[in-house]
Amino acid sequence: MADQFVQNPVGAEPPMLPVLRWDEPPEGPVLVLLDQTRLPIEEVELVCTDVPALVRAIQTLAVRGAPLLGIAGAYGVALAAVRGYDVEEAVGLLEQARPTAVNLGYGVRQAAAAYRAAAEKGADAEQAGQAALAAARGLHEEDAAASARMAEHGLVLLDELLPGGGHRILTHCNTGALVSGGEGTAFAVSLAAHRAGRLRRLWVDETRPLLQGARLTAYEAARCGMPYTLLTDNAAGSLFAAGEVDAVLIGADRIAADGSVANKVGSYPLAVLAKYHHVPFIVVAPTTTVDLSTPDGASIEVEQRPGQEVTEVTSPQMAAAGGGGSGLPVAPLGTQAYNPAFDVTPPDLVTAIVTEQGALSPVTGGGIADLCVRSRQVTIS
Ligand SMILES: CSC[C@H]1O[C@H](OP(=O)(O)O)[C@H](O)[C@@H]1O
């Protein structure tokens, strides 16, 4: 099966992934997603014609990753509006679809605000729907631009922190084009290093239990012809001990006002390892991931996911092959499992946060709030 997807030669530059697009076929507007649960074996499109379908796609991680969730949420409001569904009901469903990534609520609120503003000015439903769609398209374009700027700022920081050429970068989960309107967040920095001839190795954590690293980051790195090696999450420590990691690059789902970072579970242990081994731990995220209304890490709601994701190994291909459930048990039936989707890294373990506005230390660099004021003119209460 793996030969359905052949690794590209080093240096390859494939077309952008069709991660998410708005389409208007004769039967009505739709949101078309690349179904990330089917990757890397199959590249399958998922067509959402209504908000419940999009909510299911978000909750099953067919579409995922903080910045992309914001974009999808905004398009979801537009989909409800142009198809004549209850927009306020759609806003509620979308905002609640997943709790941790602040971008989702931000994108939904941006599109909803555009819809309401148009309606208040006398626009009819179609015109107000188009206003929501324009807001979604704007968010999509802004995120693509932010991705490019984060890649630039991140590579400059890597070169400053790691003079002397080939960087060996450890990454966790997936932070590439599959989470973005552009080429991603942390992955985009690694890709920029690769394009500049300064990526010696990309160490890819598999990222149990949903394997975003093995299934998605390896897929993206292979497409781009990057020198990557997959590892089990519990092998990361031995890489640090062997001196094989020059920097850790990860994304974020929510950054609190004190610089605490919520990200895929397993990020916090990497931050502790990085601190112990004096390795830079760098978070790469757009300012839409910063939530100044969340004061600290303890205030971030961490999504708890079904224990079945831990006690079974599953894939859509297994489900399609038939049989009982879609999963292969790896624990006794009835086993209870602890399955937080994220963990929180305190600011003192974060070397730098790179956004589209630049890089700063959350502890010594003037604080994340200062960075966001410059970028989005947010008011600090
Ligand atoms: C840069 S956003 C990517 C971020 O989202 C992932 O979570 P999930 O796969 O559950 O959506 C993970 O936390 C990544 O770092």
Tab-separated table of C-alpha atoms and ligand atoms in Angstrom:
chain	number	residue	atom	x	y	z
A	1	MET	CA	0.000	0.000	0.000
A	2	ALA	CA	2.789	2.378	0.844
A	3	ASP	CA	3.888	2.372	-2.788
A	4	GLN	CA	0.738	4.319	-3.610
A	5	PHE	CA	2.691	7.237	-2.247
A	6	VAL	CA	6.298	7.297	-3.356
A	7	GLN	CA	8.805	9.530	-1.593
A	8	ASN	CA	10.015	12.393	-3.753
A	9	PRO	CA	13.728	12.965	-4.313
A	10	VAL	CA	15.460	15.410	-2.000
A	11	GLY	CA	14.796	18.931	-3.204
A	12	ALA	CA	11.414	18.160	-4.715
A	13	GLU	CA	8.915	21.021	-4.825
A	14	PRO	CA	5.431	19.508	-5.308
A	15	PRO	CA	2.241	21.550	-5.863
A	16	MET	CA	0.488	22.956	-2.809
A	17	LEU	CA	-1.817	20.464	-1.101
A	18	PRO	CA	-5.567	21.024	-1.761
A	19	VAL	CA	-6.182	21.188	1.982
A	20	LEU	CA	-9.402	23.185	1.909
A	21	ARG	CA	-11.345	25.054	-0.785
A	22	TRP	CA	-14.723	26.723	-1.302
A	23	ASP	CA	-16.587	25.530	-4.374
A	24	GLU	CA	-19.876	26.527	-5.976
A	25	PRO	CA	-21.218	23.613	-8.055
A	26	PRO	CA	-24.740	23.932	-9.559
A	27	GLU	CA	-26.271	22.139	-6.577
A	28	GLY	CA	-25.012	24.812	-4.185
A	29	PRO	CA	-21.898	26.045	-2.350
A	30	VAL	CA	-19.742	23.483	-0.592
A	31	LEU	CA	-16.558	23.339	1.467
A	32	VAL	CA	-14.151	20.723	0.088
A	33	LEU	CA	-11.586	19.270	2.487
A	34	LEU	CA	-8.638	16.923	2.007
A	35	ASP	CA	-9.669	14.194	4.461
A	36	GLN	CA	-6.658	13.998	6.763
A	37	THR	CA	-7.853	10.781	8.401
A	38	ARG	CA	-7.228	8.953	5.088
A	39	LEU	CA	-3.628	10.183	4.719
A	40	PRO	CA	-0.993	9.078	3.907
A	41	ILE	CA	-2.477	6.074	2.136
A	42	GLU	CA	-5.193	7.857	0.170
A	43	GLU	CA	-5.761	11.441	-0.924
A	44	VAL	CA	-9.554	11.678	-0.601
A	45	GLU	CA	-11.747	14.771	-0.702
A	46	LEU	CA	-14.534	15.280	1.826
A	47	VAL	CA	-17.368	17.546	0.607
A	48	CYS	CA	-19.237	19.422	3.327
A	49	THR	CA	-22.645	20.743	2.293
A	50	ASP	CA	-23.743	21.834	5.761
A	51	VAL	CA	-22.396	22.774	9.171
A	52	PRO	CA	-23.092	19.428	10.925
A	53	ALA	CA	-20.934	17.723	8.305
A	54	LEU	CA	-18.162	20.263	8.923
A	55	VAL	CA	-18.451	19.841	12.710
A	56	ARG	CA	-18.076	16.071	12.279
A	57	ALA	CA	-15.015	16.655	10.090
A	58	ILE	CA	-13.496	18.879	12.776
A	59	GLN	CA	-14.253	16.451	15.606
A	60	THR	CA	-12.842	13.452	13.703
A	61	LEU	CA	-9.771	15.471	12.642
A	62	ALA	CA	-10.562	15.110	8.953
A	63	VAL	CA	-9.719	18.798	9.108
A	64	ARG	CA	-7.405	19.827	11.943
A	65	GLY	CA	-4.632	22.089	13.151
A	66	ALA	CA	-5.274	25.384	14.865
A	67	PRO	CA	-4.903	27.900	12.002
A	68	LEU	CA	-6.814	25.694	9.554
A	69	LEU	CA	-9.589	25.184	12.102
A	70	GLY	CA	-10.022	28.959	12.206
A	71	ILE	CA	-10.235	29.128	8.430
A	72	ALA	CA	-12.639	26.173	8.257
A	73	GLY	CA	-14.795	27.678	10.999
A	74	ALA	CA	-15.074	30.953	9.103
A	75	TYR	CA	-16.051	29.149	5.893
A	76	GLY	CA	-18.559	27.159	7.957
A	77	VAL	CA	-20.358	30.357	8.937
A	78	ALA	CA	-20.360	31.429	5.286
A	79	LEU	CA	-21.723	28.003	4.261
A	80	ALA	CA	-24.602	28.325	6.716
A	81	ALA	CA	-25.342	31.875	5.551
A	82	VAL	CA	-25.298	31.264	1.806
A	83	ARG	CA	-27.303	28.063	2.144
A	84	GLY	CA	-29.930	29.761	4.284
A	85	TYR	CA	-29.264	27.830	7.503
A	86	ASP	CA	-29.550	29.468	10.916
A	87	VAL	CA	-26.260	31.376	11.196
A	88	GLU	CA	-26.398	31.859	14.963
A	89	GLU	CA	-26.995	28.122	15.434
A	90	ALA	CA	-24.052	27.430	13.114
A	91	VAL	CA	-21.819	29.756	15.153
A	92	GLY	CA	-22.641	27.856	18.326
A	93	LEU	CA	-22.055	24.428	16.770
A	94	LEU	CA	-18.745	25.441	15.197
A	95	GLU	CA	-17.361	27.231	18.263
A	96	GLN	CA	-18.023	24.145	20.394
A	97	ALA	CA	-16.608	21.624	17.933
A	98	ARG	CA	-13.163	21.505	19.661
A	99	PRO	CA	-12.283	23.539	22.773
A	100	THR	CA	-8.531	24.070	22.832
A	101	ALA	CA	-7.482	25.708	19.559
A	102	VAL	CA	-8.412	29.367	20.033
A	103	ASN	CA	-8.211	29.947	16.281
A	104	LEU	CA	-11.491	28.065	15.701
A	105	GLY	CA	-13.552	30.496	17.746
A	106	TYR	CA	-11.646	33.449	16.325
A	107	GLY	CA	-12.374	32.451	12.729
A	108	VAL	CA	-16.032	31.752	13.459
A	109	ARG	CA	-16.439	35.105	15.197
A	110	GLN	CA	-14.711	36.993	12.377
A	111	ALA	CA	-17.078	35.611	9.760
A	112	ALA	CA	-20.120	35.993	12.018
A	113	ALA	CA	-19.231	39.638	12.702
A	114	ALA	CA	-19.006	40.320	8.965
A	115	TYR	CA	-22.396	38.658	8.406
A	116	ARG	CA	-24.081	40.611	11.240
A	117	ALA	CA	-22.525	43.924	10.180
A	118	ALA	CA	-23.792	43.461	6.637
A	119	ALA	CA	-27.260	42.501	7.847
A	120	GLU	CA	-27.392	45.530	10.145
A	121	LYS	CA	-26.618	47.731	7.160
A	122	GLY	CA	-29.643	46.328	5.369
A	123	ALA	CA	-27.992	43.591	3.310
A	124	ASP	CA	-30.245	40.699	2.388
A	125	ALA	CA	-29.347	37.106	3.333
A	126	GLU	CA	-27.386	36.495	0.129
A	127	GLN	CA	-25.393	39.700	0.488
A	128	ALA	CA	-24.716	39.039	4.191
A	129	GLY	CA	-23.612	35.531	3.263
A	130	GLN	CA	-21.174	36.963	0.747
A	131	ALA	CA	-19.796	39.247	3.470
A	132	ALA	CA	-19.126	36.204	5.651
A	133	LEU	CA	-17.494	34.452	2.698
A	134	ALA	CA	-15.277	37.463	2.049
A	135	ALA	CA	-14.196	37.411	5.696
A	136	ALA	CA	-13.356	33.695	5.416
A	137	ARG	CA	-11.372	34.243	2.245
A	138	GLY	CA	-9.542	37.119	3.928
A	139	LEU	CA	-8.615	34.947	6.915
A	140	HIS	CA	-7.419	32.251	4.506
A	141	GLU	CA	-5.165	34.695	2.659
A	142	GLU	CA	-3.894	36.306	5.875
A	143	ASP	CA	-2.891	32.919	7.246
A	144	ALA	CA	-1.021	32.056	4.072
A	145	ALA	CA	0.891	35.323	4.343
A	146	ALA	CA	1.514	34.766	8.052
A	147	SER	CA	2.905	31.311	7.299
A	148	ALA	CA	5.449	32.745	4.872
A	149	ARG	CA	6.559	35.402	7.376
A	150	MET	CA	6.853	32.879	10.208
A	151	ALA	CA	9.070	30.737	7.999
A	152	GLU	CA	11.351	33.713	7.382
A	153	HIS	CA	11.503	34.812	11.023
A	154	GLY	CA	11.966	31.243	12.195
A	155	LEU	CA	14.883	30.524	9.882
A	156	VAL	CA	16.629	33.751	10.905
A	157	LEU	CA	16.234	32.722	14.549
A	158	LEU	CA	17.526	29.195	13.887
A	159	ASP	CA	20.587	30.585	12.102
A	160	GLU	CA	21.232	32.987	14.992
A	161	LEU	CA	20.852	30.287	17.645
A	162	LEU	CA	22.656	27.588	15.666
A	163	PRO	CA	25.509	29.143	13.693
A	164	GLY	CA	27.383	26.785	11.447
A	165	GLY	CA	24.942	25.311	8.972
A	166	GLY	CA	22.976	22.053	9.006
A	167	HIS	CA	20.161	22.077	11.523
A	168	ARG	CA	18.851	18.891	13.096
A	169	ILE	CA	15.271	19.719	14.048
A	170	LEU	CA	12.901	17.633	16.128
A	171	THR	CA	9.223	18.256	15.512
A	172	HIS	CA	6.046	16.910	17.097
A	173	CYS	CA	2.596	16.349	15.625
A	174	ASN	CA	1.920	18.041	12.281
A	175	THR	CA	2.351	21.720	11.549
A	176	GLY	CA	2.645	21.882	7.765
A	177	ALA	CA	0.314	22.877	4.942
A	178	LEU	CA	-2.256	20.517	6.475
A	179	VAL	CA	-2.820	22.988	9.328
A	180	SER	CA	-2.643	26.220	7.380
A	181	GLY	CA	-3.701	28.514	4.592
A	182	GLY	CA	-0.068	28.368	3.502
A	183	GLU	CA	2.857	26.053	4.239
A	184	GLY	CA	2.191	25.777	7.948
A	185	THR	CA	3.852	26.992	11.092
A	186	ALA	CA	6.783	25.079	12.609
A	187	PHE	CA	7.052	22.790	9.581
A	188	ALA	CA	7.251	25.837	7.310
A	189	VAL	CA	10.417	26.898	9.172
A	190	SER	CA	11.966	23.461	8.617
A	191	LEU	CA	10.935	23.628	4.961
A	192	ALA	CA	12.572	27.059	4.644
A	193	ALA	CA	15.761	25.634	6.162
A	194	HIS	CA	15.567	22.767	3.676
A	195	ARG	CA	15.154	25.120	0.731
A	196	ALA	CA	18.134	27.139	2.003
A	197	GLY	CA	20.240	23.963	2.179
A	198	ARG	CA	20.461	24.144	5.978
A	199	LEU	CA	18.233	21.255	7.076
A	200	ARG	CA	20.512	18.387	8.032
A	201	ARG	CA	17.750	16.199	9.514
A	202	LEU	CA	14.076	16.497	10.409
A	203	TRP	CA	13.320	14.153	13.307
A	204	VAL	CA	9.583	13.392	13.163
A	205	ASP	CA	7.827	12.241	16.323
A	206	GLU	CA	5.106	9.782	15.357
A	207	THR	CA	2.754	11.505	17.862
A	208	ARG	CA	0.574	8.852	19.412
A	209	PRO	CA	-2.273	8.110	19.533
A	210	LEU	CA	-3.537	9.662	16.248
A	211	LEU	CA	-0.083	9.610	14.622
A	212	GLN	CA	-0.167	13.071	13.065
A	213	GLY	CA	3.614	12.896	12.808
A	214	ALA	CA	3.884	9.470	11.188
A	215	ARG	CA	0.846	9.915	8.924
A	216	LEU	CA	0.977	13.614	8.107
A	217	THR	CA	4.368	15.205	8.801
A	218	ALA	CA	6.222	12.309	7.195
A	219	TYR	CA	3.796	12.605	4.234
A	220	GLU	CA	4.509	16.333	3.877
A	221	ALA	CA	8.266	15.930	4.356
A	222	ALA	CA	8.378	13.134	1.776
A	223	ARG	CA	6.396	15.247	-0.722
A	224	CYS	CA	8.930	18.041	-0.269
A	225	GLY	CA	11.940	15.764	-0.553
A	226	MET	CA	13.175	16.675	2.931
A	227	PRO	CA	15.727	14.507	4.819
A	228	TYR	CA	13.442	13.161	7.559
A	229	THR	CA	13.451	10.267	9.985
A	230	LEU	CA	10.425	9.001	11.895
A	231	LEU	CA	10.724	7.986	15.542
A	232	THR	CA	8.442	6.786	18.290
A	233	ASP	CA	7.588	9.487	20.806
A	234	ASN	CA	9.428	7.614	23.553
A	235	ALA	CA	12.649	7.534	21.495
A	236	ALA	CA	13.019	11.326	21.559
A	237	GLY	CA	14.882	11.308	24.870
A	238	SER	CA	17.635	9.077	23.521
A	239	LEU	CA	18.121	11.467	20.577
A	240	PHE	CA	18.681	14.366	22.980
A	241	ALA	CA	21.052	12.236	25.046
A	242	ALA	CA	23.024	11.392	21.899
A	243	GLY	CA	23.342	15.089	21.036
A	244	GLU	CA	21.363	14.573	17.821
A	245	VAL	CA	18.863	17.440	18.299
A	246	ASP	CA	19.846	21.045	17.627
A	247	ALA	CA	16.381	22.542	18.161
A	248	VAL	CA	12.780	21.580	18.815
A	249	LEU	CA	10.171	23.283	16.612
A	250	ILE	CA	6.483	22.865	17.469
A	251	GLY	CA	3.175	24.567	16.765
A	252	ALA	CA	0.519	25.716	19.196
A	253	ASP	CA	-3.214	25.542	19.677
A	254	ARG	CA	-3.499	28.328	22.216
A	255	ILE	CA	-0.925	30.693	23.710
A	256	ALA	CA	-2.033	32.337	26.933
A	257	ALA	CA	-1.233	35.925	27.899
A	258	ASP	CA	1.644	34.757	30.119
A	259	GLY	CA	3.252	32.826	27.237
A	260	SER	CA	2.046	29.366	28.317
A	261	VAL	CA	1.642	27.149	25.251
A	262	ALA	CA	-1.016	24.495	24.703
A	263	ASN	CA	0.021	22.060	22.017
A	264	LYS	CA	-0.298	18.394	21.073
A	265	VAL	CA	0.203	16.090	24.039
A	266	GLY	CA	3.862	15.184	24.317
A	267	SER	CA	5.059	18.768	23.762
A	268	TYR	CA	5.651	19.456	27.460
A	269	PRO	CA	8.000	16.465	27.948
A	270	LEU	CA	9.982	17.669	24.916
A	271	ALA	CA	10.278	21.104	26.531
A	272	VAL	CA	11.641	19.524	29.706
A	273	LEU	CA	14.119	17.435	27.707
A	274	ALA	CA	15.170	20.526	25.736
A	275	LYS	CA	15.737	22.492	28.926
A	276	TYR	CA	17.798	19.697	30.469
A	277	HIS	CA	19.909	19.309	27.326
A	278	HIS	CA	20.230	23.074	26.641
A	279	VAL	CA	18.444	22.786	23.285
A	280	PRO	CA	16.287	25.695	21.982
A	281	PHE	CA	12.552	24.943	22.284
A	282	ILE	CA	10.814	27.130	19.716
A	283	VAL	CA	7.064	27.591	19.280
A	284	VAL	CA	5.848	28.779	15.876
A	285	ALA	CA	2.285	30.107	15.648
A	286	PRO	CA	0.385	33.009	14.076
A	287	THR	CA	-0.954	35.705	16.400
A	288	THR	CA	-4.446	34.269	15.807
A	289	THR	CA	-3.279	31.492	18.157
A	290	VAL	CA	-2.581	33.962	20.963
A	291	ASP	CA	-5.444	34.418	23.414
A	292	LEU	CA	-4.886	37.435	25.645
A	293	SER	CA	-8.171	36.696	27.408
A	294	THR	CA	-6.691	33.461	28.779
A	295	PRO	CA	-4.354	34.629	31.528
A	296	ASP	CA	-2.226	31.514	31.997
A	297	GLY	CA	-1.762	27.847	31.172
A	298	ALA	CA	-4.003	26.624	33.979
A	299	SER	CA	-6.885	28.501	32.348
A	300	ILE	CA	-6.591	26.654	29.022
A	301	GLU	CA	-9.256	23.969	28.471
A	302	VAL	CA	-7.485	20.810	27.331
A	303	GLU	CA	-9.631	18.587	25.097
A	304	GLN	CA	-10.049	15.058	26.455
A	305	ARG	CA	-10.561	12.586	23.622
A	306	PRO	CA	-12.114	9.064	23.538
A	307	GLY	CA	-10.062	6.373	25.257
A	308	GLN	CA	-10.665	4.165	22.206
A	309	GLU	CA	-8.022	6.202	20.351
A	310	VAL	CA	-5.499	4.752	22.835
A	311	THR	CA	-6.856	1.234	23.315
A	312	GLU	CA	-7.281	0.547	19.594
A	313	VAL	CA	-5.155	0.967	16.495
A	314	THR	CA	-7.458	2.051	13.740
A	315	SER	CA	-7.546	3.494	10.252
A	316	PRO	CA	-10.268	4.249	7.707
A	317	GLN	CA	-8.734	1.559	5.523
A	318	MET	CA	-9.283	-0.976	8.302
A	319	ALA	CA	-12.858	0.228	8.700
A	320	ALA	CA	-13.394	0.000	4.938
A	321	ALA	CA	-12.017	-3.556	4.966
A	322	GLY	CA	-15.071	-4.510	6.986
A	323	GLY	CA	-15.272	-6.651	10.099
A	324	GLY	CA	-16.567	-5.392	13.416
A	325	GLY	CA	-15.292	-2.082	14.697
A	326	SER	CA	-12.758	-0.046	12.834
A	327	GLY	CA	-10.046	-0.676	15.403
A	328	LEU	CA	-7.621	-3.420	16.384
A	329	PRO	CA	-7.543	-3.675	20.207
A	330	VAL	CA	-4.090	-3.211	21.743
A	331	ALA	CA	-5.407	-3.393	25.318
A	332	PRO	CA	-7.884	-5.678	27.071
A	333	LEU	CA	-11.497	-4.878	26.267
A	334	GLY	CA	-12.911	-2.448	28.800
A	335	THR	CA	-9.527	-0.834	29.511
A	336	GLN	CA	-9.901	2.744	30.682
A	337	ALA	CA	-7.509	5.180	28.965
A	338	TYR	CA	-6.293	8.728	29.737
A	339	ASN	CA	-6.231	10.610	26.432
A	340	PRO	CA	-5.702	14.389	26.636
A	341	ALA	CA	-5.286	15.835	23.132
A	342	PHE	CA	-2.919	18.543	24.375
A	343	ASP	CA	-0.628	19.539	27.184
A	344	VAL	CA	0.601	22.917	28.399
A	345	THR	CA	4.219	24.108	28.414
A	346	PRO	CA	5.020	26.915	30.872
A	347	PRO	CA	6.733	30.039	29.472
A	348	ASP	CA	10.037	29.422	31.290
A	349	LEU	CA	10.567	26.293	29.172
A	350	VAL	CA	9.963	28.172	25.902
A	351	THR	CA	13.064	29.664	24.287
A	352	ALA	CA	11.106	31.744	21.783
A	353	ILE	CA	7.707	32.199	20.222
A	354	VAL	CA	7.833	32.967	16.500
A	355	THR	CA	4.786	34.658	14.960
A	356	GLU	CA	4.318	36.553	11.714
A	357	GLN	CA	5.432	39.633	13.637
A	358	GLY	CA	8.785	38.193	14.637
A	359	ALA	CA	10.337	36.187	17.449
A	360	LEU	CA	10.466	36.924	21.127
A	361	SER	CA	11.064	35.197	24.398
A	362	PRO	CA	7.812	34.978	26.394
A	363	VAL	CA	9.793	35.488	29.563
A	364	THR	CA	12.412	38.102	28.674
A	365	GLY	CA	11.180	39.478	25.377
A	366	GLY	CA	8.618	42.009	26.514
A	367	GLY	CA	5.840	39.449	26.731
A	368	ILE	CA	3.557	37.976	24.118
A	369	ALA	CA	0.939	40.660	24.660
A	370	ASP	CA	3.338	43.328	23.424
A	371	LEU	CA	3.876	41.337	20.238
A	372	CYS	CA	0.151	40.992	19.575
A	373	VAL	CA	-0.622	44.639	20.129
A	374	ARG	CA	1.740	45.446	17.286
A	375	SER	CA	0.189	42.881	15.017
A	376	ARG	CA	-3.547	43.023	15.552
A	377	GLN	CA	-4.086	46.207	17.515
A	378	VAL	CA	-5.812	44.185	20.203
A	379	THR	CA	-6.731	46.068	23.326
A	380	ILE	CA	-5.194	44.719	26.488
A	381	SER	CA	-7.755	44.742	29.237
B	1	LIG	C1	-0.005	24.725	14.195
B	1	LIG	S1	-1.512	24.051	14.611
B	1	LIG	C2	-1.064	22.415	14.648
B	1	LIG	C3	-1.349	21.883	15.977
B	1	LIG	O1	-2.636	21.277	15.952
B	1	LIG	C4	-2.465	19.934	16.304
B	1	LIG	O2	-3.534	19.417	17.009
B	1	LIG	P1	-4.630	18.511	16.240
B	1	LIG	O3	-3.886	17.607	15.317
B	1	LIG	O4	-5.315	17.800	17.386
B	1	LIG	O5	-5.510	19.503	15.537
B	1	LIG	C5	-1.225	19.951	17.140
B	1	LIG	O6	-1.469	20.478	18.412
B	1	LIG	C6	-0.359	20.844	16.342
B	1	LIG	O7	0.747	21.360	16.979
